[in-house]
Every structure is written in C-alpha cells, then in structure tokens.
mmCIF file of C-alpha atoms in Angstrom:
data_model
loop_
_atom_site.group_PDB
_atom_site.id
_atom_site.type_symbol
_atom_site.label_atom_id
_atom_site.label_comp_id
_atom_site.label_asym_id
_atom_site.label_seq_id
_atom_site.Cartn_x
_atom_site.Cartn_y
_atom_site.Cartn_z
ATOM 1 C CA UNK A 133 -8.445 16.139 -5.110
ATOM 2 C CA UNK A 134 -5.931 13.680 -5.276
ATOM 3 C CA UNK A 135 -5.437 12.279 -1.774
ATOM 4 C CA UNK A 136 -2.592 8.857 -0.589
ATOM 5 C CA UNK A 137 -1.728 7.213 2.501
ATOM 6 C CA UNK A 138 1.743 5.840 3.259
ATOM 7 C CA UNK A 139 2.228 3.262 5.477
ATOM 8 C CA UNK A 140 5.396 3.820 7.596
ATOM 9 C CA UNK A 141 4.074 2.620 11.142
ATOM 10 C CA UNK A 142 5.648 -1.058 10.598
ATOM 11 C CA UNK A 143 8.945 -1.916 13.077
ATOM 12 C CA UNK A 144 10.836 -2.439 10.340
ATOM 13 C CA UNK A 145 12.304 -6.029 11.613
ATOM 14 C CA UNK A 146 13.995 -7.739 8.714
ATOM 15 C CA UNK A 147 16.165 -4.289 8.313
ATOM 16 C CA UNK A 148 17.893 -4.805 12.128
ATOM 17 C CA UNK A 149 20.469 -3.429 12.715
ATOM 18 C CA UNK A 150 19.138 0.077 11.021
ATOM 19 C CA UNK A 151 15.681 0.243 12.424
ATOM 20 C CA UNK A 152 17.008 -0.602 15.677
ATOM 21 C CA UNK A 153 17.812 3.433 16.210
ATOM 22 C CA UNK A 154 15.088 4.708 13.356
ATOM 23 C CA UNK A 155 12.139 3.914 12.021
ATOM 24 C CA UNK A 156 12.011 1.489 8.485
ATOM 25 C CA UNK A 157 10.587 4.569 6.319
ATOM 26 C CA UNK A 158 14.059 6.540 7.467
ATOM 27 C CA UNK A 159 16.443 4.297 5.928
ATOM 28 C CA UNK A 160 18.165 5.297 2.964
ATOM 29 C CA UNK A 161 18.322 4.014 -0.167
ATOM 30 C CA UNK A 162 21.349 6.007 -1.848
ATOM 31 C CA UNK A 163 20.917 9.540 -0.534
ATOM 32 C CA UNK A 164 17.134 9.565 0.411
ATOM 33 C CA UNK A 165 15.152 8.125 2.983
ATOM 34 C CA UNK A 166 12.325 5.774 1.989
ATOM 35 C CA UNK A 167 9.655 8.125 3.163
ATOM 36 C CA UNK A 168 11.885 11.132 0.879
ATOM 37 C CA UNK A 169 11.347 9.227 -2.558
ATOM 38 C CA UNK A 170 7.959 7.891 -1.704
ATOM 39 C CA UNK A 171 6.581 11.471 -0.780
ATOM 40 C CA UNK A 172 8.450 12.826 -3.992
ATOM 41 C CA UNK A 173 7.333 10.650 -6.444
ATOM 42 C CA UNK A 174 3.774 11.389 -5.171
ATOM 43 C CA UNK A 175 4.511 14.970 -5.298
ATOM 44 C CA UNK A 176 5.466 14.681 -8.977
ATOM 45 C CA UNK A 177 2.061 13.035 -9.674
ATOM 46 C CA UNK A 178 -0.026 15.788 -8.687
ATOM 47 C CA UNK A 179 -1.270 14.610 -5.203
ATOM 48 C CA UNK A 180 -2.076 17.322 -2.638
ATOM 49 C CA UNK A 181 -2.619 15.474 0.586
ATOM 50 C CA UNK A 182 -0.589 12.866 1.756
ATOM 51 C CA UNK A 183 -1.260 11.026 5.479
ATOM 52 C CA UNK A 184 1.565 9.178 7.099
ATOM 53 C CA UNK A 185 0.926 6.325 9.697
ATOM 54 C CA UNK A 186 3.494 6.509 12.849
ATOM 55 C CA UNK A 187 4.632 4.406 15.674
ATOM 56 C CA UNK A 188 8.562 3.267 15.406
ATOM 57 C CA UNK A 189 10.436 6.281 16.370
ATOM 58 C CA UNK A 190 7.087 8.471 15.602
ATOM 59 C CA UNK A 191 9.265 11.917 16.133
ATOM 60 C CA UNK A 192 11.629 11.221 13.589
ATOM 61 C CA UNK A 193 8.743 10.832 10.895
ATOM 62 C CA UNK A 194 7.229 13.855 12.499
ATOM 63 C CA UNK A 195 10.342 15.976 12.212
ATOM 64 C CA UNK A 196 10.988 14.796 8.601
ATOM 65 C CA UNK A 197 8.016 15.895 7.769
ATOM 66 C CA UNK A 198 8.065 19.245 9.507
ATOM 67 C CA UNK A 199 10.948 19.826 7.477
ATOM 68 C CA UNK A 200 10.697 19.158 4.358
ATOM 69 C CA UNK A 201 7.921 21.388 2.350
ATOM 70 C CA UNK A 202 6.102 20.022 -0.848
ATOM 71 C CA UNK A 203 4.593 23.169 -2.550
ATOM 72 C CA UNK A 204 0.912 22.502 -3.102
ATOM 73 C CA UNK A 205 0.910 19.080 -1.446
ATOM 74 C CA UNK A 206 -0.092 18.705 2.665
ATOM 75 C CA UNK A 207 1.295 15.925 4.856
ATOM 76 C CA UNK A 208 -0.888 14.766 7.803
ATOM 77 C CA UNK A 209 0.567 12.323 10.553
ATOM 78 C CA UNK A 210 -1.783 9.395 11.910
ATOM 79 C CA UNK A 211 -0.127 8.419 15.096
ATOM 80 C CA UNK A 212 -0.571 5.144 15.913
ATOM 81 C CA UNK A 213 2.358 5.177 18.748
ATOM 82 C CA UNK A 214 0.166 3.443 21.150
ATOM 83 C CA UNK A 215 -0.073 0.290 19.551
ATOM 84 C CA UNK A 216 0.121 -1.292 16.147
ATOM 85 C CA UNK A 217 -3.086 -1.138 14.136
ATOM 86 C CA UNK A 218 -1.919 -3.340 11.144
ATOM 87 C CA UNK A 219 -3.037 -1.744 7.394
ATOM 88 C CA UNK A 220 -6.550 -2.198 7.692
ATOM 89 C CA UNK A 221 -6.903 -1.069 11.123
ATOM 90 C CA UNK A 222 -4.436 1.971 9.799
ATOM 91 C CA UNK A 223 -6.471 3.264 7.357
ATOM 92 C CA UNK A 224 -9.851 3.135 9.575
ATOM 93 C CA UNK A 225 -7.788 5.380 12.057
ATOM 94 C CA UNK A 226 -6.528 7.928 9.435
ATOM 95 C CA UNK A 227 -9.684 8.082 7.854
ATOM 96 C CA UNK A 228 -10.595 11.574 9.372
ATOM 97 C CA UNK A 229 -7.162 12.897 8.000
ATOM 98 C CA UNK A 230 -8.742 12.377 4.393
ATOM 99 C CA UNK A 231 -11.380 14.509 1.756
ATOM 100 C CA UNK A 232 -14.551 12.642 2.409
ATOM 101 C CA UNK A 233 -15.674 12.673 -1.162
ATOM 102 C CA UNK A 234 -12.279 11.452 -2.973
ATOM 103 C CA UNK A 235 -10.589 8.266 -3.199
ATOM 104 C CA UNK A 236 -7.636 7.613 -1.614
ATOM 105 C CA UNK A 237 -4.526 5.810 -2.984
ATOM 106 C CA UNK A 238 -2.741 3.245 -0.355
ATOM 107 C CA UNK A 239 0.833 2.451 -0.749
ATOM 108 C CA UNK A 240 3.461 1.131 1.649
ATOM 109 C CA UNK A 241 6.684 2.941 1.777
ATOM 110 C CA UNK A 242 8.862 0.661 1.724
ATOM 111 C CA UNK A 243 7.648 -0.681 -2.025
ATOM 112 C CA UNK A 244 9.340 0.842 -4.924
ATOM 113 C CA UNK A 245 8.016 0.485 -8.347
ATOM 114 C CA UNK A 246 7.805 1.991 -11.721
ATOM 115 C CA UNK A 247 4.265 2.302 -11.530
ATOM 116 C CA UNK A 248 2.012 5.356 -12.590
ATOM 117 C CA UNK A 249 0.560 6.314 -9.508
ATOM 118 C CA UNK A 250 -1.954 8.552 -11.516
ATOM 119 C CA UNK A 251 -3.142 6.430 -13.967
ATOM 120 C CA UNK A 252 -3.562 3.527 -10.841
ATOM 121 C CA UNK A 253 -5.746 6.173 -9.347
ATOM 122 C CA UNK A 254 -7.494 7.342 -12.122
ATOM 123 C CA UNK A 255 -8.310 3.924 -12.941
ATOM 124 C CA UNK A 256 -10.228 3.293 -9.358
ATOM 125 C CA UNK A 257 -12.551 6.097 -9.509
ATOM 126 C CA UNK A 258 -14.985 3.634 -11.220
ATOM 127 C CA UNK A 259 -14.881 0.889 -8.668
ATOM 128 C CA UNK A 260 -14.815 1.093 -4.812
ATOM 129 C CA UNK A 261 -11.533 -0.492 -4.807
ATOM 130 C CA UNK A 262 -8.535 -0.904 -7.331
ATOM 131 C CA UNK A 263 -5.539 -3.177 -6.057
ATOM 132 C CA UNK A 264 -3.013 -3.225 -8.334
ATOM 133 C CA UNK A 265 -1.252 -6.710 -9.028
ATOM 134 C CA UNK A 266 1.391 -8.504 -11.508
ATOM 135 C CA UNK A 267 1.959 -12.032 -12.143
ATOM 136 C CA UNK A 268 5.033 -13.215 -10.304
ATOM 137 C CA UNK A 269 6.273 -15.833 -8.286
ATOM 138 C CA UNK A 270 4.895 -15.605 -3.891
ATOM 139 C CA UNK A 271 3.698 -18.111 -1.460
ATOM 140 C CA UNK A 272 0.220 -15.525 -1.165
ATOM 141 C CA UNK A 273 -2.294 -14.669 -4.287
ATOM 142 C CA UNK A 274 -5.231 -12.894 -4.492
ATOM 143 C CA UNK A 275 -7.782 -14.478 -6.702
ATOM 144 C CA UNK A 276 -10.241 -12.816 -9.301
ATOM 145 C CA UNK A 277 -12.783 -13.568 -11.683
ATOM 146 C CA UNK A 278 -13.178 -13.420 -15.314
ATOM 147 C CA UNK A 279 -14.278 -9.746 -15.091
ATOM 148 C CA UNK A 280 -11.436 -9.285 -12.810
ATOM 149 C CA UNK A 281 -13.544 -8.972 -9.388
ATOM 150 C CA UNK A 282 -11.774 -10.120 -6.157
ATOM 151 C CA UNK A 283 -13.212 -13.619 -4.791
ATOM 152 C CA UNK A 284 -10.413 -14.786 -2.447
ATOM 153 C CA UNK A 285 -6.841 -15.369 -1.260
ATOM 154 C CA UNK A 286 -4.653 -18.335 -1.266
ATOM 155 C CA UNK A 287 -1.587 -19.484 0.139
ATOM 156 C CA UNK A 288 0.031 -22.025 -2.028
ATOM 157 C CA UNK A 289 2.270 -23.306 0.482
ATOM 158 C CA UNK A 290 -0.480 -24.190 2.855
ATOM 159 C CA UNK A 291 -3.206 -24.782 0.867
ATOM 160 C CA UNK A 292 -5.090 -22.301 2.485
ATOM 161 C CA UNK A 293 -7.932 -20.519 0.811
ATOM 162 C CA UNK A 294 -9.967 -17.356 2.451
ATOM 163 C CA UNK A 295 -13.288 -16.679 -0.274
ATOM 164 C CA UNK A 296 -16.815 -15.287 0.813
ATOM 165 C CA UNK A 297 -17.977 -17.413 -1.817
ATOM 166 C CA UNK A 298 -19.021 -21.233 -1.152
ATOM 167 C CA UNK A 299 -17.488 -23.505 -3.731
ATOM 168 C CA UNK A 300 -14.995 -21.168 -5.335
ATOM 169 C CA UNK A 301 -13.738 -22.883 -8.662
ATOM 170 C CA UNK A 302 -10.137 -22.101 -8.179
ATOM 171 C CA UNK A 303 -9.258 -23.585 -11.810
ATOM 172 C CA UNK A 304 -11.135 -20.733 -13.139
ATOM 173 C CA UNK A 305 -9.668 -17.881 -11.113
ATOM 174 C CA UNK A 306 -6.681 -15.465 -12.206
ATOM 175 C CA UNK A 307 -3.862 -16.102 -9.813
ATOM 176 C CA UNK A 308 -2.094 -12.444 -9.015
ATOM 177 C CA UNK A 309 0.263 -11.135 -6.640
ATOM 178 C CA UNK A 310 -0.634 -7.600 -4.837
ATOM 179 C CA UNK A 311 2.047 -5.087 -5.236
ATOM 180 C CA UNK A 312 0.914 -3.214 -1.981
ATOM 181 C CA UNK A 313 -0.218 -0.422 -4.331
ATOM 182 C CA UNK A 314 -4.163 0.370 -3.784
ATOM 183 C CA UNK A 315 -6.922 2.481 -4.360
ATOM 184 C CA UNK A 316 -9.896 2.830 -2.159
ATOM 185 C CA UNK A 317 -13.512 4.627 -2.425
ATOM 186 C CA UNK A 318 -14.646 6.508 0.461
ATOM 187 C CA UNK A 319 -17.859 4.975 0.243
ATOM 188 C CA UNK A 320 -16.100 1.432 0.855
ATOM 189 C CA UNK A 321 -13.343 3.252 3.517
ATOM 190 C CA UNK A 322 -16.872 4.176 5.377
ATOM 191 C CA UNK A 323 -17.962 0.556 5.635
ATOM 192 C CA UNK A 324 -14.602 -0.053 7.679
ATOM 193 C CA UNK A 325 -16.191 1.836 10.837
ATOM 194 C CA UNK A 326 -17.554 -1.190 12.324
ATOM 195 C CA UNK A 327 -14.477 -2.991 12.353
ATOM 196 C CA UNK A 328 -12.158 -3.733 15.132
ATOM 197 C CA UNK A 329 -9.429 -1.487 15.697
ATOM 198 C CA UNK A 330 -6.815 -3.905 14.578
ATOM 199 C CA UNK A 331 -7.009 -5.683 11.664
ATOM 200 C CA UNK A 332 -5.586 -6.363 8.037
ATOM 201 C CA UNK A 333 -6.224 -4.590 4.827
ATOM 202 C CA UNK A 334 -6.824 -7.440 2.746
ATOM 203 C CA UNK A 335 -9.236 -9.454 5.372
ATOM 204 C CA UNK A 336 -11.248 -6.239 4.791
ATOM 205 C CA UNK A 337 -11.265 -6.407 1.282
ATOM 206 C CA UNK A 338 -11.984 -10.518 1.493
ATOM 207 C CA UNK A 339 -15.153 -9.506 3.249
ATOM 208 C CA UNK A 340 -16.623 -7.195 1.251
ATOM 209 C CA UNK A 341 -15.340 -8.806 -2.543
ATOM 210 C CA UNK A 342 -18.836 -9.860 -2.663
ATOM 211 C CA UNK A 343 -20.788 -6.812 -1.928
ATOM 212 C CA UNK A 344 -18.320 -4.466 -3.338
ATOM 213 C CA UNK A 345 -16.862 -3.329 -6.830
ATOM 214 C CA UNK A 346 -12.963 -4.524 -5.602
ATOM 215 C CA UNK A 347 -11.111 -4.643 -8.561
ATOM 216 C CA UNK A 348 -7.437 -6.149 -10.317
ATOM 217 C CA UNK A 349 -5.602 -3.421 -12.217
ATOM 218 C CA UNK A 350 -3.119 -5.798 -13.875
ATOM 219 C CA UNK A 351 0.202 -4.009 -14.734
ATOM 220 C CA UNK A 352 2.480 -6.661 -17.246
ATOM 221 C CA UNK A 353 5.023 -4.016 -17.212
ATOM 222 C CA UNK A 354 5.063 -3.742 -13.246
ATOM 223 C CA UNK A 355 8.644 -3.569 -11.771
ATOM 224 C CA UNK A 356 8.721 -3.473 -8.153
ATOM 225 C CA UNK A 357 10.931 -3.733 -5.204
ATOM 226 C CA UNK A 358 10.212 -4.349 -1.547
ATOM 227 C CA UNK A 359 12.666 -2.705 0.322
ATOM 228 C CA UNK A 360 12.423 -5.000 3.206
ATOM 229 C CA UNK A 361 15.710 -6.354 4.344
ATOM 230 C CA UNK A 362 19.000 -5.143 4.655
ATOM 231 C CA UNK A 363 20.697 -7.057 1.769
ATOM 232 C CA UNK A 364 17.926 -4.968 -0.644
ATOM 233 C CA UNK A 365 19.469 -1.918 0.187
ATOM 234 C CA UNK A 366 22.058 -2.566 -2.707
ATOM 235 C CA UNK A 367 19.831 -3.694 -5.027
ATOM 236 C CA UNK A 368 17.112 -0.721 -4.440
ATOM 237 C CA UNK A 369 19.851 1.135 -5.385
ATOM 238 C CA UNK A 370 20.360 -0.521 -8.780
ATOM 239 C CA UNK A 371 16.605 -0.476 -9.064
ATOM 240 C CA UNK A 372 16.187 3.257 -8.853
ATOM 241 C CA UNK A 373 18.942 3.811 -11.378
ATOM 242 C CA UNK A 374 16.739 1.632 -13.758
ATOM 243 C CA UNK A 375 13.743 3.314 -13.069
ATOM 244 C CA UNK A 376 15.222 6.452 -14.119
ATOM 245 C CA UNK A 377 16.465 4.504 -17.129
ATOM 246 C CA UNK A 378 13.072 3.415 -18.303
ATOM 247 C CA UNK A 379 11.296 6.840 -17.675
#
C-alpha cells in the first residue's frame, strides 16, 4: 500500500499574524487550507493512508480531518501536543500509525510543488531512502556522490560541513537542494528507535548515509513553493494556477 506522512506540527512563525489563532497547515491559499490541497493531491495519487503530525491548535487539524472524507484513503493523527519533536523525532513517533512492510512518503505541508508524488515513491522502493532534490539557489545543500548516494550537508554561508565520511572531497560532490519531499524504507524508519525523542530528519539521514542505500532523485523540472511567510500567500496563489497550467 501506498502510505505518506504530512508534517503540520510546526508553529507556523514566519506566517504571524494567521497562525497566531490557527495552526500553519490551516491557512489558505485561495479557497483551501494547506492541509486541504496537500491531502487532495495525495488522494489523487492513489495513497490510502495518510498520518498527520499535531501540536499548534491540534483540534483544529483533528476536526478538519474528522470532516472531510477521502474515499479509499485513511487519515491518522500523531499528536505531538506535548512538545515539539522536530521531523525526525516526528516520524519515530508516528511510526506505529504506518504498514510495517511499505515505504512511506514524507512531505511537509506547507511545500507545494508540481512533483509526481507516485513516481517519487515508486522510485524509493529500491533504496532505503529517496530524498528528492533540484538544483537551486539556498544557504543549505545536501551532498552526493557520483552514484548519487548521500555523504553530507553543507552550509555555504558558514562553511559548515556535517559528513560521516573523513576527508570528504567536496569538489567531487553534487551540490542539491532538498525539496522537503522524501521517501523512507521501513527497514531504515526501524533503525530510528534508538534515537532520542527529538531530533531532525536530515541528522538521521547524515548518520546512516554510510550504512544505508539514501538516495538523490533529481527532478530538473521541479517547481516548488514553500508556503512559509505571509507575503507567499499571493504568490502560492499564482503558483497553483500554473500548476494547473502545466498538468
């Protein structure tokens, strides 16, 4: 089965004043909530299990939900209204929610993008992850191989490098940024049990790039849109009226 997680526990700061009386994955972009088109589009790809992460105004996710009925597609709730668990930390809590034997595809709701969501996870049942990335301009990369394997992270502004591997030739690695669009095995989701409750997606992934299949799926065609301040409300707007252009 085809099984996703959306991350909509975040506070949703950069879109103050909104998120101030709702949570980030309830704001509207034309006449849907964030959480509406996300939960769509996923419907329209054939997924039947979707869990949602909550902790800013968890009942108003939790009503949404209760109300809204995707024929031949279940949404679970991870509640995570006691604290914060970041994305890593997330997905080790929600983990129960989810088909042991399938993958799971990992997006945050608050990204929109013209990518095919079954094809991405499709694509990953062969490794143990799949993160999908473009080439465009960001302060944060991740860095792969030849073959396209993870090795590390950088941030350009810094200088600052995270890599398992001792004497990582950066000159030779592909420079990519991550859409926030993922795929994960449950083999590799199983490996997060020993892990702290708290923690980041991609230091999870850092640590295991060199014991694990983790994966680039480079889309040159990407468009994509994060949703994350209030000035990009407008200009989601535009963006979904070119999506529908290009499909």
């Amino acid at each position: 089965m085809r099984q996703a997680m959306l991350f909509a526990a975040g506070l949703g700061t950069r879109l103050r004043p909104l998120t101030d009386n709702m949570p980030k994955a309830l704001v509207r972009v034309g006449e849907k909530p964030l959480l509406q088109l996300m939960l769509e589009k996923l419907h329209r790809s054939g997924f039947e299990h979707v869990v949602v992460n909550v902790h800013h105004f968890p009942d108003q996710i939790i009503d949404f939900i209760n109300n809204h009925v995707y024929e031949g597609m279940t949404v679970s709730v991870s509640d995570e209204r006691e604290a914060l668990l970041e994305t890593g930390g997330g997905l080790r809590k929600a983990a129960p929610l989810f088909d042991g034997s399938s993958h799971v595809l990992i997006h945050n709701v608050d990204i929109l993008s013209n990518a095919d969501l079954v094809d991405c996870y499709d694509k990953a049942l062969e490794h143990d992850a799949l993160l999908v990335v473009s080439q465009r301009e960001t302060s944060r990369y991740l860095l792969f191989d030849d073959d396209m394997r993870l090795v590390g992270w950088t941030n350009v502004k810094t200088g600052e490098v995270k890599t398992p591997y001792d004497n990582l030739d950066m000159a030779r690695c592909k420079r990519l940024a991550f859409s926030g669009i993922h795929v994960m095995s449950p083999e590799l989701m199983d490996r997060m049990k020993t892990w702290q409750d708290r923690f980041g997606i991609i230091d999870f992934y850092l640590d295991q790039c060199d014991k694990a299949d983790i994966r680039a799926l480079a889309l040159p065609d990407l468009h994509l849109l994060d949703v994350g301040k209030i000035d990009s409300l407008a200009e989601a707007q535009r963006f979904l009226k070119d999506l529908s252009r290009l499909s």
